[in-house]
Coordinates of C-alpha atoms in Angstrom, one line a residue:
Chain O
M138 CA 0.1 -0.2 -0.1
F139 CA 2.8 2.7 1.0
L140 CA 4.9 1.4 -1.8
Q141 CA 2.3 1.6 -4.0
Q142 CA 1.0 5.1 -2.7
L143 CA 4.6 5.9 -2.9
I144 CA 4.7 5.3 -6.9
N145 CA 1.9 7.0 -7.7
G146 CA 2.5 9.9 -5.7
I147 CA 6.3 10.6 -8.0
T148 CA 4.0 9.9 -10.8
L149 CA 1.9 12.6 -10.5
G150 CA 4.7 14.8 -9.0
S151 CA 6.9 14.5 -11.8
T152 CA 3.9 15.9 -13.9
Y153 CA 3.4 18.7 -11.5
A154 CA 7.4 19.3 -11.5
L155 CA 7.6 19.6 -15.3
I156 CA 5.1 22.5 -15.3
A157 CA 6.1 23.8 -11.9
L158 CA 9.7 24.2 -13.7
G159 CA 7.9 27.0 -16.0
Y160 CA 6.8 29.4 -12.9
T161 CA 9.7 29.3 -11.8
M162 CA 12.3 29.9 -14.6
V163 CA 9.5 32.8 -15.3
Y164 CA 9.4 34.1 -11.9
G165 CA 13.4 33.8 -11.2
I166 CA 13.9 36.1 -14.3
I167 CA 11.0 38.9 -14.6
Q168 CA 9.6 38.0 -11.1
L169 CA 5.9 38.1 -12.9
I170 CA 3.5 35.3 -11.7
N171 CA 3.1 33.6 -15.2
F172 CA -0.9 33.0 -14.6
A173 CA -1.6 31.8 -18.3
H174 CA 1.0 28.8 -17.7
G175 CA -1.5 26.4 -16.2
E176 CA -3.4 27.5 -19.6
V177 CA -0.8 26.4 -21.5
Y178 CA -0.7 23.0 -20.2
M179 CA -4.1 22.8 -20.8
V180 CA -3.8 23.7 -24.7
G181 CA -0.4 21.0 -24.7
A182 CA -2.7 18.6 -23.5
F183 CA -5.2 20.1 -26.6
T184 CA -2.7 19.6 -29.0
G185 CA -1.3 16.9 -28.6
L186 CA -4.4 15.1 -28.6
I187 CA -4.9 16.4 -32.0
F188 CA -1.4 15.0 -33.3
V189 CA -2.7 11.6 -32.2
N190 CA -6.4 12.2 -33.7
M191 CA -5.5 13.6 -36.9
F192 CA -2.2 12.5 -38.1
G193 CA -2.1 9.5 -36.0
A194 CA 0.8 10.6 -34.2
N195 CA 2.5 8.3 -31.7
I196 CA 3.5 9.5 -27.9
A197 CA 6.6 11.0 -28.7
L198 CA 5.4 12.7 -31.6
A199 CA 2.4 13.7 -29.9
I200 CA 4.7 15.3 -27.2
L201 CA 7.2 17.5 -29.4
G202 CA 4.2 18.8 -31.4
A203 CA 2.5 19.9 -28.1
M204 CA 5.8 21.1 -27.2
I205 CA 6.9 23.1 -30.0
C206 CA 3.3 24.6 -30.6
C207 CA 3.2 25.7 -26.6
M208 CA 6.7 27.2 -27.3
L209 CA 5.6 29.9 -29.9
L210 CA 1.7 30.2 -27.8
G211 CA 4.5 30.7 -25.0
V212 CA 6.5 33.7 -26.9
L213 CA 3.1 35.0 -28.1
I214 CA 1.7 35.6 -24.6
E215 CA 4.7 37.4 -23.6
R216 CA 5.3 39.1 -26.4
I217 CA 1.1 40.2 -26.5
A218 CA 0.0 40.1 -22.9
Y219 CA 3.7 41.0 -20.8
R220 CA 6.3 42.5 -22.7
P221 CA 4.4 45.9 -23.2
L222 CA 4.0 46.0 -19.5
Q223 CA 7.6 46.1 -18.8
G224 CA 8.3 48.9 -16.4
S225 CA 4.7 49.3 -15.0
S226 CA 3.7 48.1 -11.9
R227 CA 3.9 44.5 -11.1
L228 CA 0.1 44.5 -10.1
S229 CA -0.5 45.4 -13.5
A230 CA 1.3 42.8 -15.5
L231 CA -0.6 39.8 -12.6
I232 CA -3.7 41.5 -13.6
S233 CA -2.7 40.8 -17.2
A234 CA -1.4 37.4 -17.0
I235 CA -5.4 37.0 -15.1
G236 CA -6.3 38.3 -18.4
V237 CA -4.8 36.1 -20.7
S238 CA -5.4 32.7 -18.9
I239 CA -9.0 33.5 -18.7
F240 CA -9.0 34.5 -22.1
L241 CA -7.1 31.1 -23.2
S242 CA -9.6 28.8 -21.3
T243 CA -12.8 30.6 -22.5
L244 CA -11.5 29.7 -26.1
V245 CA -11.0 26.7 -25.6
V246 CA -14.3 26.2 -24.0
L247 CA -15.8 27.9 -27.4
I248 CA -14.0 25.7 -29.4
R249 CA -14.3 22.3 -28.5
G250 CA -16.7 22.7 -25.7
P251 CA -16.7 22.5 -21.8
Q252 CA -16.6 18.4 -21.7
T253 CA -13.7 16.0 -21.4
T254 CA -11.9 14.5 -24.1
S255 CA -10.4 11.2 -23.3
Y256 CA -7.2 10.0 -25.2
P257 CA -7.4 7.2 -27.4
Q258 CA -5.1 4.2 -26.5
M259 CA -2.2 4.8 -27.5
F260 CA 0.0 1.3 -26.0
K261 CA -1.3 -1.4 -24.2
I262 CA -1.1 -1.4 -20.8
V263 CA 1.7 -3.3 -18.8
L264 CA 1.8 -3.7 -15.0
Y265 CA 4.4 -4.8 -13.3
Q266 CA 5.1 -6.3 -9.9
V267 CA 7.3 -4.6 -7.3
G268 CA 7.4 -6.4 -4.5
P269 CA 3.8 -5.9 -3.0
A270 CA 3.0 -2.7 -5.3
K271 CA 2.1 -2.7 -8.9
I272 CA 4.0 -0.3 -11.8
S273 CA 2.9 0.5 -15.0
N274 CA 4.6 0.6 -18.3
L275 CA 2.8 4.3 -18.8
Q276 CA 4.4 5.5 -15.1
I277 CA 8.0 4.2 -16.0
L278 CA 7.1 6.2 -19.0
I279 CA 6.3 9.5 -17.9
M280 CA 8.8 9.3 -15.3
I281 CA 11.3 8.7 -17.6
I282 CA 10.4 11.2 -20.4
S283 CA 9.8 13.5 -17.0
A284 CA 13.4 12.7 -16.2
I285 CA 14.5 13.7 -19.8
L286 CA 13.6 17.3 -20.0
M287 CA 14.5 17.9 -16.6
I288 CA 18.1 16.5 -17.2
A289 CA 18.0 18.5 -20.7
L290 CA 16.5 21.8 -19.0
H291 CA 19.2 21.3 -16.3
L292 CA 22.2 21.0 -19.6
I293 CA 21.2 24.0 -21.1
V294 CA 21.0 26.3 -17.9
Q295 CA 24.0 25.5 -16.6
K296 CA 25.9 24.3 -19.8
T297 CA 25.3 26.5 -22.7
K298 CA 25.9 30.1 -23.3
V299 CA 22.2 30.8 -23.4
G300 CA 22.6 29.0 -19.9
K301 CA 24.4 31.5 -18.6
A302 CA 22.6 34.3 -20.3
M303 CA 19.8 33.2 -19.0
R304 CA 21.2 32.8 -15.2
A305 CA 23.1 36.3 -15.7
C306 CA 19.1 38.1 -16.2
A307 CA 18.0 36.4 -13.5
Q308 CA 20.7 38.1 -11.6
D309 CA 20.6 41.5 -12.5
Q310 CA 18.7 42.4 -16.1
D311 CA 20.3 45.3 -16.0
A312 CA 23.8 44.6 -15.7
A313 CA 23.0 41.6 -18.3
R314 CA 22.1 44.1 -20.4
L315 CA 25.3 46.1 -20.2
M316 CA 27.0 42.6 -21.3
G317 CA 25.4 42.3 -24.1
I318 CA 23.1 40.1 -24.1
S319 CA 19.5 40.7 -25.6
V320 CA 17.6 40.5 -22.6
E321 CA 14.1 40.6 -24.5
K322 CA 15.5 37.2 -26.7
I323 CA 16.3 35.7 -23.0
I324 CA 12.9 36.2 -21.2
S325 CA 11.2 35.1 -24.8
L326 CA 13.6 31.8 -25.2
T327 CA 12.7 31.5 -21.1
F328 CA 9.0 31.3 -22.2
A329 CA 9.9 29.3 -25.3
L330 CA 11.4 26.5 -22.4
G331 CA 8.8 26.5 -19.5
S332 CA 5.5 26.6 -21.9
A333 CA 7.4 23.4 -24.2
L334 CA 8.0 21.6 -20.3
A335 CA 4.5 22.1 -19.6
A336 CA 2.8 21.0 -22.9
A337 CA 5.0 18.2 -22.6
G338 CA 3.2 17.6 -18.7
G339 CA -0.3 18.1 -20.4
V340 CA -0.2 15.2 -22.9
L341 CA 2.0 12.9 -20.0
V342 CA -1.0 13.8 -17.5
G343 CA -4.0 13.3 -20.6
I344 CA -2.6 10.1 -20.7
Y345 CA -2.3 9.1 -17.4
F346 CA -5.5 10.3 -16.5
N347 CA -7.3 9.8 -19.8
A348 CA -9.1 13.5 -19.9
V349 CA -8.6 16.4 -20.9
F350 CA -10.7 19.5 -20.2
P351 CA -10.2 23.2 -20.9
T352 CA -10.2 24.1 -17.2
M353 CA -7.3 21.4 -16.6
G354 CA -5.1 24.7 -16.3
M355 CA -6.6 26.4 -13.5
M356 CA -5.9 23.6 -11.0
A357 CA -2.9 21.9 -12.1
G358 CA -1.3 25.5 -12.7
M359 CA -2.0 26.5 -9.0
K360 CA -0.6 23.1 -7.5
A361 CA 2.3 23.4 -9.8
F362 CA 2.7 27.2 -8.7
S363 CA 2.6 25.7 -4.8
A364 CA 5.3 23.5 -5.9
A365 CA 7.5 26.3 -7.8
V366 CA 6.8 28.2 -3.9
L367 CA 7.1 24.8 -1.4
G368 CA 10.5 24.6 -4.0
G369 CA 11.8 28.1 -3.5
I370 CA 10.5 30.4 -6.0
G371 CA 13.1 31.1 -8.8
S372 CA 15.2 27.6 -7.8
I373 CA 14.8 24.9 -10.6
P374 CA 15.9 22.2 -8.3
G375 CA 13.4 23.2 -5.7
A376 CA 10.7 23.1 -8.8
V377 CA 11.6 19.5 -9.1
L378 CA 11.7 18.8 -5.6
G379 CA 8.6 20.6 -4.6
G380 CA 6.6 18.9 -7.7
L381 CA 7.3 15.2 -6.6
F382 CA 6.9 16.3 -3.1
L383 CA 3.4 17.7 -3.6
G384 CA 2.7 14.7 -5.6
I385 CA 3.3 12.8 -3.5
A386 CA 1.7 14.4 0.0
E387 CA -1.5 14.8 -1.9
V388 CA -1.7 10.9 -2.9
F389 CA -1.0 10.1 0.2
G390 CA -3.6 12.9 1.5
V391 CA -6.2 10.9 -0.3
A392 CA -5.1 7.8 0.2
Y393 CA -5.3 8.2 4.3
L394 CA -7.2 11.2 4.7
S395 CA -10.1 12.0 2.7
S396 CA -10.8 12.1 -1.1
S397 CA -13.6 15.2 -0.9
Y398 CA -10.4 17.4 0.0
R399 CA -7.6 16.3 -2.8
D400 CA -7.3 20.1 -3.8
A401 CA -7.1 21.6 -0.5
I402 CA -4.5 19.7 0.3
A403 CA -2.0 21.7 -1.9
F404 CA -3.5 24.9 -1.2
S405 CA -3.2 24.0 2.6
I406 CA 0.8 23.3 1.9
L407 CA 1.0 26.6 -0.4
I408 CA -0.8 29.0 2.6
L409 CA 1.9 26.5 5.1
V410 CA 4.8 27.4 3.3
L411 CA 4.0 30.8 2.7
L412 CA 3.5 31.6 6.4
I413 CA 6.4 29.6 7.4
K414 CA 9.3 30.1 5.1
P415 CA 8.1 32.1 1.9
T416 CA 11.7 31.6 0.0
G417 CA 10.4 27.8 -0.2
L418 CA 13.0 24.6 0.6
L419 CA 15.4 26.1 -1.4
G420 CA 15.1 29.6 -2.1
K421 CA 17.6 32.2 -2.0
P422 CA 16.4 34.9 1.4
I423 CA 14.7 38.1 0.0
Q424 CA 15.7 41.4 0.6
K425 CA 13.8 44.3 1.3
K426 CA 15.3 47.2 -0.6
V427 CA 14.3 50.8 0.1
Chain Q
M179 CA -35.9 45.7 -12.6
Q180 CA -33.9 42.4 -12.4
V181 CA -30.5 43.5 -13.6
L182 CA -30.2 47.0 -11.8
V183 CA -30.7 44.7 -8.6
L184 CA -27.8 42.8 -10.2
V185 CA -26.0 45.9 -10.8
F186 CA -26.1 47.1 -7.3
I187 CA -25.3 44.1 -5.3
N188 CA -22.3 44.2 -8.1
I189 CA -21.4 47.8 -6.9
I190 CA -21.2 46.9 -3.3
L191 CA -18.5 44.2 -4.5
A192 CA -16.4 46.2 -6.5
I193 CA -16.3 49.2 -4.5
S194 CA -15.5 46.5 -1.6
L195 CA -12.5 44.9 -3.4
N196 CA -11.5 48.1 -4.5
L197 CA -10.6 49.4 -0.7
V198 CA -8.3 46.3 -0.5
T199 CA -6.8 46.2 -3.9
G200 CA -7.5 50.2 -5.3
F201 CA -6.5 52.1 -2.5
T202 CA -4.6 49.6 0.2
G203 CA -2.5 48.1 -3.0
Q204 CA -3.0 44.6 -2.2
L205 CA -4.2 42.1 -4.8
S206 CA -6.8 39.9 -3.7
L207 CA -8.1 37.0 -5.9
G208 CA -10.8 35.4 -3.3
H209 CA -12.9 38.0 -3.1
A210 CA -15.9 35.8 -3.9
A211 CA -15.4 33.6 -1.0
F212 CA -16.4 36.3 1.2
M213 CA -19.3 36.9 -0.3
G214 CA -20.0 32.9 -0.4
I215 CA -19.5 33.3 3.3
G216 CA -22.1 35.8 3.8
A217 CA -24.1 34.5 1.4
Y218 CA -24.3 30.9 2.9
T219 CA -24.2 32.4 6.6
S220 CA -27.1 34.8 5.9
A221 CA -29.2 31.9 3.8
I222 CA -28.5 29.3 6.6
L223 CA -30.0 31.6 9.7
T224 CA -33.0 32.9 7.3
L225 CA -33.7 29.1 6.2
K226 CA -33.1 26.9 9.3
A227 CA -33.2 29.2 12.5
S228 CA -36.1 31.5 11.0
I229 CA -33.8 34.4 12.0
P230 CA -35.3 38.1 10.2
F231 CA -34.0 38.9 7.1
L232 CA -31.8 42.1 8.4
P233 CA -29.7 40.4 11.3
A234 CA -29.5 37.5 9.4
L235 CA -27.9 39.7 6.8
L236 CA -25.6 41.6 9.1
L237 CA -24.7 38.6 10.9
G238 CA -23.1 36.9 7.7
G239 CA -21.1 40.2 7.1
I240 CA -20.2 40.2 10.3
L241 CA -19.1 36.3 10.1
A242 CA -17.1 37.2 6.7
A243 CA -15.1 40.4 8.1
I244 CA -14.0 38.1 11.1
F245 CA -12.5 35.0 8.2
G246 CA -11.1 38.4 6.4
V247 CA -9.3 39.2 9.7
I248 CA -8.1 35.1 10.6
I249 CA -7.3 35.5 6.6
G250 CA -5.9 38.7 6.6
I251 CA -3.5 38.3 9.9
P252 CA -1.0 35.2 8.4
T253 CA -1.3 36.2 4.6
L254 CA -0.8 40.2 5.1
R255 CA 2.4 39.6 6.1
L256 CA 3.0 38.4 2.6
K257 CA 3.5 41.2 -0.4
G258 CA 1.9 41.1 -4.0
D259 CA 2.3 38.1 -6.1
Y260 CA 2.2 36.3 -2.7
L261 CA -0.6 37.4 -1.0
A262 CA -2.3 36.8 -4.4
I263 CA -1.9 33.5 -4.6
A264 CA -2.4 33.1 -0.8
T265 CA -6.0 34.8 -1.1
L266 CA -6.8 32.4 -3.5
G267 CA -5.6 29.2 -1.8
F268 CA -8.1 30.4 0.8
G269 CA -10.5 31.2 -1.5
E270 CA -10.3 27.5 -2.9
I271 CA -10.5 25.7 0.0
L272 CA -13.3 27.5 1.5
K273 CA -15.2 26.8 -1.4
I274 CA -13.9 23.0 -1.1
I275 CA -15.1 23.2 2.4
E276 CA -18.9 24.4 1.0
L277 CA -18.9 21.7 -1.3
N278 CA -17.8 19.1 1.4
L279 CA -20.1 20.2 4.5
K280 CA -24.0 19.1 5.1
I281 CA -25.2 22.7 6.6
T282 CA -24.7 24.4 3.1
G283 CA -25.7 21.8 0.8
G284 CA -22.7 20.2 -0.4
T285 CA -22.9 20.4 -4.7
V286 CA -26.7 20.5 -4.3
G287 CA -26.3 24.3 -2.7
L288 CA -29.1 25.8 -0.8
R289 CA -32.8 26.0 -2.0
G290 CA -35.7 27.5 -1.0
I291 CA -34.5 30.7 0.5
R292 CA -36.5 33.8 0.9
Q293 CA -36.9 36.3 -1.0
E294 CA -36.0 39.5 0.7
T295 CA -33.7 41.6 -1.7
N296 CA -35.8 43.5 -4.0
I297 CA -34.4 47.5 -5.3
W298 CA -35.1 49.4 -2.4
V299 CA -33.1 46.9 0.0
V300 CA -30.2 47.0 -2.3
S301 CA -30.6 50.4 -3.1
V302 CA -30.3 51.6 0.4
A303 CA -27.5 49.1 0.9
V304 CA -25.5 50.4 -1.9
V305 CA -25.9 54.2 -0.7
I306 CA -24.9 53.2 3.0
T307 CA -21.5 51.2 1.7
I308 CA -20.4 54.4 -0.7
F309 CA -21.1 56.5 2.3
I310 CA -19.0 54.4 4.6
I311 CA -16.2 53.6 2.3
Y312 CA -16.4 57.4 0.9
R313 CA -15.8 58.2 4.8
I314 CA -12.9 55.9 5.7
M315 CA -10.9 57.1 2.5
K316 CA -11.8 60.5 3.8
S317 CA -10.3 59.9 7.3
R318 CA -6.9 59.1 8.8
V319 CA -7.3 55.5 8.3
G320 CA -8.2 55.8 4.4
R321 CA -4.5 58.5 4.2
S322 CA -3.0 55.0 5.7
F323 CA -4.5 53.0 3.7
I324 CA -3.3 55.1 0.3
A325 CA 0.1 55.7 2.0
I326 CA 0.6 51.7 2.5
R327 CA 0.2 51.3 -1.1
E328 CA 2.1 54.2 -2.4
D329 CA 5.0 53.0 -0.5
E330 CA 4.9 50.6 2.4
V331 CA 8.4 50.6 3.7
A332 CA 7.8 54.6 3.6
A333 CA 4.4 54.3 5.4
E334 CA 5.8 52.1 8.1
A335 CA 8.7 54.6 8.5
M336 CA 6.3 57.4 8.8
G337 CA 4.6 55.4 11.8
I338 CA 1.9 53.6 10.2
D339 CA 0.7 50.3 11.8
T340 CA 1.0 49.0 8.0
A341 CA -0.3 45.3 8.9
K342 CA -2.8 46.7 11.3
Y343 CA -4.1 49.0 8.6
K344 CA -3.6 46.1 5.7
V345 CA -6.6 43.8 8.2
L346 CA -8.5 46.4 8.8
A347 CA -9.3 47.2 4.5
F348 CA -9.6 43.2 4.6
A349 CA -12.0 43.2 7.4
V350 CA -14.0 45.9 6.0
A351 CA -14.0 44.7 2.4
A352 CA -14.9 41.4 3.6
F353 CA -17.6 42.7 5.9
F354 CA -19.3 44.3 2.5
A355 CA -18.8 41.3 0.2
G356 CA -20.6 39.6 3.1
I357 CA -23.3 41.9 2.8
A358 CA -23.2 41.5 -1.0
G359 CA -23.6 37.7 -1.0
G360 CA -26.8 38.0 1.6
L361 CA -28.2 40.3 -0.8
F362 CA -27.4 37.8 -3.3
A363 CA -28.6 35.1 -2.2
H364 CA -32.3 36.6 -1.1
F365 CA -32.2 38.0 -4.3
Y366 CA -32.2 34.4 -6.5
R367 CA -33.1 32.3 -3.5
Y368 CA -30.6 29.4 -4.7
I369 CA -27.0 29.4 -4.0
N370 CA -24.4 26.9 -4.6
P371 CA -20.6 26.9 -4.0
N372 CA -19.9 27.5 -7.4
S373 CA -21.4 31.0 -7.6
F374 CA -18.5 32.4 -5.2
G375 CA -15.6 30.6 -7.0
F376 CA -12.7 32.1 -8.4
S377 CA -14.2 33.2 -11.9
R378 CA -16.5 35.7 -9.6
S379 CA -13.5 36.9 -8.2
I380 CA -12.5 37.6 -11.5
E381 CA -15.1 39.3 -12.2
I382 CA -15.7 41.7 -9.1
L383 CA -11.5 42.5 -10.0
S384 CA -12.5 43.2 -14.2
M385 CA -15.1 45.5 -12.1
V386 CA -12.7 47.8 -10.0
V387 CA -9.9 46.8 -13.0
L388 CA -12.1 48.3 -15.4
G389 CA -13.5 51.4 -13.7
G390 CA -9.8 52.0 -12.2
M391 CA -8.3 51.0 -9.0
G392 CA -8.4 53.6 -6.4
K393 CA -11.7 55.3 -7.6
I394 CA -15.3 54.7 -5.7
S395 CA -16.8 56.3 -9.0
G396 CA -14.2 54.2 -11.0
S397 CA -16.1 51.2 -9.5
I398 CA -19.8 52.3 -9.7
V399 CA -19.2 52.4 -13.5
G400 CA -17.0 48.9 -13.8
A401 CA -19.7 47.3 -12.1
A402 CA -22.9 48.7 -14.1
V403 CA -21.3 48.2 -17.5
L404 CA -19.6 44.7 -17.0
T405 CA -23.0 43.6 -15.3
A406 CA -25.5 45.6 -17.5
A407 CA -23.6 44.9 -21.3
P408 CA -23.7 41.0 -21.1
E409 CA -26.9 41.3 -19.9
L410 CA -28.7 43.6 -22.1
L411 CA -27.0 42.2 -25.0
R412 CA -27.5 38.0 -25.1
S413 CA -26.3 37.3 -27.9
I414 CA -22.8 37.7 -26.3
S415 CA -23.0 36.4 -23.1
A416 CA -21.3 33.7 -24.0
Y417 CA -18.2 35.5 -25.0
R418 CA -18.9 37.3 -21.3
Q419 CA -15.0 35.6 -19.9
L420 CA -13.8 36.0 -23.1
I421 CA -14.4 39.9 -22.8
Y422 CA -13.1 39.5 -19.3
G423 CA -10.1 38.4 -20.2
I424 CA -9.0 40.5 -23.1
L425 CA -10.2 43.5 -21.1
L426 CA -7.9 42.9 -18.3
V427 CA -5.3 42.8 -20.5
V428 CA -5.9 45.4 -22.9
M429 CA -6.8 48.0 -19.9
M430 CA -3.2 47.1 -18.1
I431 CA -1.2 47.7 -21.4
V432 CA -3.4 51.1 -22.8
R433 CA -5.1 52.3 -19.6
P434 CA -3.9 51.2 -16.3
E435 CA -5.8 54.2 -14.4
G436 CA -9.1 52.3 -15.9
I437 CA -11.6 54.0 -18.5
L438 CA -12.5 56.9 -15.9
G439 CA -8.8 57.6 -16.2
D440 CA -7.9 60.5 -13.9
V441 CA -11.3 62.9 -14.7
D442 CA -13.3 62.3 -11.6
V443 CA -17.0 61.9 -12.8
K444 CA -19.1 64.2 -10.4
I445 CA -22.4 64.9 -10.8
P446 CA -23.9 68.4 -9.3
I447 CA -25.4 66.5 -6.2
Q448 CA -22.1 64.4 -5.2
R449 CA -20.4 68.0 -5.1
K450 CA -23.3 69.1 -2.7
L451 CA -23.2 65.9 -0.8
E452 CA -19.5 66.3 -0.5
K453 CA -19.7 69.4 1.0
L454 CA -22.6 68.3 3.5
L455 CA -20.0 65.5 4.2
N456 CA -16.9 67.1 5.1
K457 CA -18.7 70.2 7.0
N458 CA -18.6 66.9 10.0
S459 CA -15.6 66.1 9.9

């Protein structure tokens, strides 16, 4: 029972981690809670579905297609809704982000209707016995794909020149600009990378729960944001850690407490973290400037 | 007439959110939760305890204010984005609790609430709300709110107990949202937890933003436009949320100060009223 819940929790947690990475990266660079990120994840799940249904794509192609589409979407959102607000108050940017989020989810409702659509079965589910618990090939696949994407992101951020530029922008945008870094391009790139990860998460969750619906982004986005805050917003390893922790906590909460309070678990953790240690598990202390 | 009642209820909601977000500068994304507390409290009191409407309405507002303080004390230590998320989280938790409690009727909600709200009741409520908020903003307390919005650190340096005033703004706003909720419940005679979710909070926020943050007249215009327009143009009501979304983005980029902008619309009677009101202070 315990091991089984742990496996389920890690599977769910790795998808939260994928979404949380986008929040944390964007926050790290422009200090904005990208409220539309959950909707990007939802659009990712839908585009994956379209690729599967219309072009008969397999799982890898569906994920790749969704990632590319959402990259464009993420960059577009940044261009239209956030870039014109550079330099204005954080409140304005946040409200604009909320606007984009509502726009996207309503748009998908208008196009596809509010009902839940299921993914077609793409491969046969095989269950493996691991001690007292069972793990399905789908769960293994989700963990592997998430791990690959996270390692790829880590390599991009830590080992490449663009990654170095991203880290520079997160530290000090003005100094980065003086060093000849095109801050605008780096911000676009951050949005592209974060959105791509969210899209991958969307397709994986769509296949795992066999359900995609237009309002799925809101709750998942909120939970992933909680994960990012839990791990320490702005910190990439923190987002992964927070995502896994949250996924496991949620599965255990449902198993041992009550399933009707499922969604309250993430929010309670979020509020507790904000009250006890707002910088999260791996975050740096924030200094208040006068 | 029905539209007008709804406009008035929304004016109360918009003005109360404006007190927190517009005047004090604290973005709250869970305002509908306070409305929900007021709606459920007053509905349960009139429905199950047969308490008269007016005390039930006030008790709903008071309970919402108490929740405002309970939620406000821990969360208002947080700033900006974190506060917004925490209020959103609290709003969702309250909705989940409403969905699971027996006394609130769960997902089905509460039916058969007495019809008590009419145009006269809401008119009086709107006038009282505007009067009280206007007086608050003209007082020392109101100036403290604005100081907190402009620069929290500087306000603190000037000796303003920022935490206290933020909780106060939260509690007053929650009280009026609770009253609006009670009016709402006794007008539609039916409520369920989804009436008080995130999308309602956003609707109220859209009204405040459209009218202009930090202006009472703005909230009145914002609430009137956003309530009446979809009701009158039935054909576009499906696109209502879509329009809210676009509106928030466009307003922030083009005109963050609201449609009225810096123009302070004053109808002649308002000038007289202001003179009268200011004489007493």
